[in-house]
Amino acid sequence: MRSYISRQLVQLVVVVLGISLLAFVILHVLGDPVLLLLPQNAGKEEFERYRHLLGLDRPLYVQYWKFLSGAVIGDFGKSWYADTPAFRLVIERMPPTIYLTLAGLLVALLIALPLGILAALKRHSWVDSLCTAVAVAGQAAPLFWLGIMLIIVFAVRLRMLPASGYGTWRHFLLPSFCLGAALAPITMRLVRSGVIEVMNMEFIKTARAKGVAEPMVVVKHAFRNACIPVITVLGLQFGQLLGGAIITETVFAWPGVATLTVESIRNQDFPVVQCAVILLALVIVVVNLAVDIVVAVIDPRIRTGA
Amino acid sequence: MKAVSAERKVELVALREPAPAAGEERPALRRIGRLRWGLAAGGVLLVIVASAVFAPWIAPHDPLAVNIRHRLAVPAWMEGGTAAHFLGTDQVGRDLLSRMIFGGRVSLVVGVAAVLLSSSIGVLLGLGAGYFGRRTDWTIMTGVNVMLTFPFVLLALAVIAVLGPSLVNMIIVLGVAGWPIYARVVRAETMAIREREFVLAGRALGMSHLRIVFRQIVPNLTSAIVVIATLQVAQVIILESFLSFLGLGIQPPTPAWGNMLGEGRVYMLNSWWIATFPGLAIFVTTLMINLMGNALRDWLDPHMKL
Amino acid sequence: MGRVVASGSALLLALALVAPAEVPAQTKEDTVVYAIQSDMQNWDPPNSVLRESIILGYHVFDHLAARDVKTGKVGPGLAVSWRNVDDTTWEVKLRQNVKFHDGSRFTAGDVKATFDRVLNPENKLTARGNHTKIKGVEVVDDYTVRFKTDGPYPLFVERLSALVMQSEKAIKEKGHEWMQENPVGTGPYRLLKWSKKQEHLLVRNDDYWGPKPAFKYVRVRIIPEQATQIAELMSGGVDVIKAVPPDQMDVINKSGAARTSTSPILRTAFLQLDQAGRTGKNPFQDKRVRQAANLAVDIDSIIKHVLNGLGDRTATTINPMAFGFDPSVKPYKQDAAAAKKLLADAGYPSGFEVGFLTTAPIVEPALPQTSEAISADLAKVGIRTKKRYVGEVGPYVNLVRDGKADPMFEWSWGYYSIFDADAILYDVMRCNEPYSYYCNQALDDLIIQGRSTLDQKKRAEIYTRIQKLVYEDAAYLFKWGLRGVWGISNRIEYEAPRDEIDRMFLVTARKK
């Protein structure tokens, strides 16, 4: 077990380093910060001076080292727009994003689990076909369109829920439903496949042969084993979930990291974009690691490399 | 990398119809049913593609022709609508139907081009990783992990931030961001095929690496690549429309379904047609591609290799 | 690894603190909610040109003179009376028993400290240009101040309504940086909490010297998207929104939850053309090209069809409500053929391509649509525009200020709510002003003359000459004076303000 975790940790570090390199390359090599900071008619000496000031005349690997060493202690530089440290801005906006993502995950599970199990049990029936059809259609609907529709129906027409913003539990309902509904189709198909596969396995047939009642078979044996692949993929889908959260946040004016990133991109506020990208990557990687460990604990086959 | 195989196993399970257990009825018929849907979807898709290709001939108006006297005209079937503007006009009087047809061009061009780019990169890297193994494999797979960890959306946003919004930049970004999936599958397949007899025979006969790869391995991969590519087009179209919706993709006045949705958003409560039809177009196109892709997968590769 | 631990613990800490526990619970009855599209960069009004800063400044600070909302005339504020001692000296008597939010008394020392700080060129405060005619401020006693002006200064009283009085203690003891986030004023509300880019929470100042506001709290929510603002207004999440697009007025009025209220406002919109060459060599440096641009666009049609009539055509940049406006100077009449000929004469027979910087419809509603319509008209005579979009107001304004705009860009000016032609000419049409891309020595001379005499009749003549010059030289592509459209919730009493300054302290609940 220990070697497994340490292997995963090494992988985590490598991946995060890789992402930081990617972020650095994108923002330093492809863009020219000095060009953006200075007015067009600034003389050549001004450009050189600023370049020196920001350390941009040093070789790239030196810059990268400086950036990395700063990042490790949480110093990502100051936002060019708001004059506060980028790290602080991003951290402040993290909690709403995390909460939204978790809420979306919850909604997705609430929708997908019952439907997936139902479809699996009634495989090949019209119920199954309907669920699958809805899932395929759901995967095709653009998330931001769904969000806009929800706001119009529930906030404006019915006046039941707030149209945007953050604060009370009511503010959570529409965005998390939107996000969850977007993730539910694929989750449902996962659950369905997982349950079907498990239902066909030997130990189920054994249980049936032993005379165990069908509901018990489903709940006790099939479901628990089907959880493994579902948890694994959901954990791995966390990155995609976050991607969905980005879109949801934009539509609902949710004060999270995603809206901050989009704004910063519009303002060309690179330190903030860089910081947000790396911290989000870190969160995703940590979650992936946690999921890996949980699955390894549950499923002994993986640990011992069966 | 045991966790990788667990996750891969789950992917296989999740995205495929699980193999029928002994005694299950009519799997063949079910396949044909799926294929029927796929053909129908393919037909619809053909119409969409044709309309995009022949846009200049079939669009009733110039999509860029501003006519403020006729702005916000209602669709033809509503009271006050005229046949001249079948789907109505937008906020500066441009014909919506024409803009939808031309917008399809943008979506399809970006979709196909980006997918061509990402599949080329991904297949080459996957072949390299799978065939040469060890260090090449490790480097490339780390790259895959790094990029897969990260939400597609955020990566695309960050790069657009630096490069600026334009059609070419979008294709580059979406293309480069999409290669990991191909790489992963191709790598796995390559590794499997590499050990097969005909390849070993080829090595014994002194065939060069290049010949082996392109003459013996690649042909076995085409079906996998085609299926993934098809499904990817749908994902790219949705992503492109989201970026345009945010104002970071195709810039108005060039019509693209995404930016039409964005511009029309504020009109949802009165001149709803401006945003609704592009949204519908995205939905239908994506749905058709998904259906066709699923059917393709069932037809080309019914044995769970993907 | 250190990063993981550091970030991890920071994240945990942040998660733990997420509930806004420090803020007192406000109820719907005691809170009025005001929406703005873009957050200010600081709480130091003399250091910002953004309208939001001015508006929120009115809530937390006071001015020496204040405009009466009903009559439009400037009357006493923190100053109770003023007089000319001589042509270049004004004596102002201050109101007594006024306290700053930190408890200190408002005295003449605060007035002097405020003006000194703004007038000092080293401080580089944006408000400086408004008050350069003031040479010095003298404290006579605790409640009397003397202003020495650079020649006769007719706008003195008007301008007194445009500078907030800040605390001397804050200026001297806390310094500039601190003042950016901590406003210390004498106003009807004080700042309780500022969540950057999200919202501001203001709480009533119960020791206020003037009329007590009806609502205890003002929540200022930053909602960038118009669609979201309208949705919030109609669902009860927000009470007042501004810059409602004319197209959405019927939706709001039919909703039953809110209504619209319009008013002509001072804000005047136009497209700046880079005659001064600040962005480099460009076709607009030639007068004929500028005239062609003006002749190409059918502005009246745009006002009628795109703004639904909510705009007042201007021949120049001077607003019909401002002193100095002369209706006898008529605007350009659309003539595409004449435009093409002018372009050919100037050496562009097949037109040219030019960059066009645009922004989001934050102060100018329907900007995307009017922009499109203008571009289309320009394209018809051969001026092909290449749009560059910068959505946020702060960065947009900075680009313009730093000379990094395009040869053609959207601009509008609120006159600092001063109903006088000088308020726009000085900052937006003089040589070498940061927000001006036009340079004409003859105009500069006239502008200086206009603000140097106390004789209103003479001033009117000068401004007529200015308008003729600006029109003939086609300094910019002229558009219209805006009509502001406000969306107001039916649970409050409020009307659209003519000076574009929302005063939440005047809002009252509607009787059922």
Coordinates of C-alpha atoms in Angstrom, one line a residue, chain A residues 6-20 64 282 285 289, chain B residues 142 146, chain C residues 1-4:
Chain A
S6 CA 4.3 7.0 -2.9
R7 CA 4.1 6.1 -6.6
Q8 CA 0.9 8.1 -6.9
L9 CA 2.5 11.0 -5.1
V10 CA 5.4 11.1 -7.4
Q11 CA 3.0 11.1 -10.3
L12 CA 1.1 14.0 -8.7
V13 CA 4.2 16.1 -8.4
V14 CA 5.2 15.3 -12.0
V15 CA 1.8 16.2 -13.3
V16 CA 1.6 19.5 -11.4
L17 CA 5.1 20.4 -12.5
G18 CA 4.1 19.7 -16.0
I19 CA 1.1 21.9 -15.8
S20 CA 3.1 24.7 -14.2
Y64 CA 10.9 29.6 -14.9
L282 CA -3.5 21.1 -8.1
V285 CA -4.7 16.2 -9.1
L289 CA -5.1 11.0 -5.9
Chain B
T142 CA 3.1 12.0 -18.7
V146 CA -0.9 16.4 -17.6
Chain C
M1 CA 5.4 19.4 -1.8
G2 CA 5.6 22.6 0.1
R3 CA 3.3 24.1 -2.3
V4 CA 0.8 21.3 -1.8

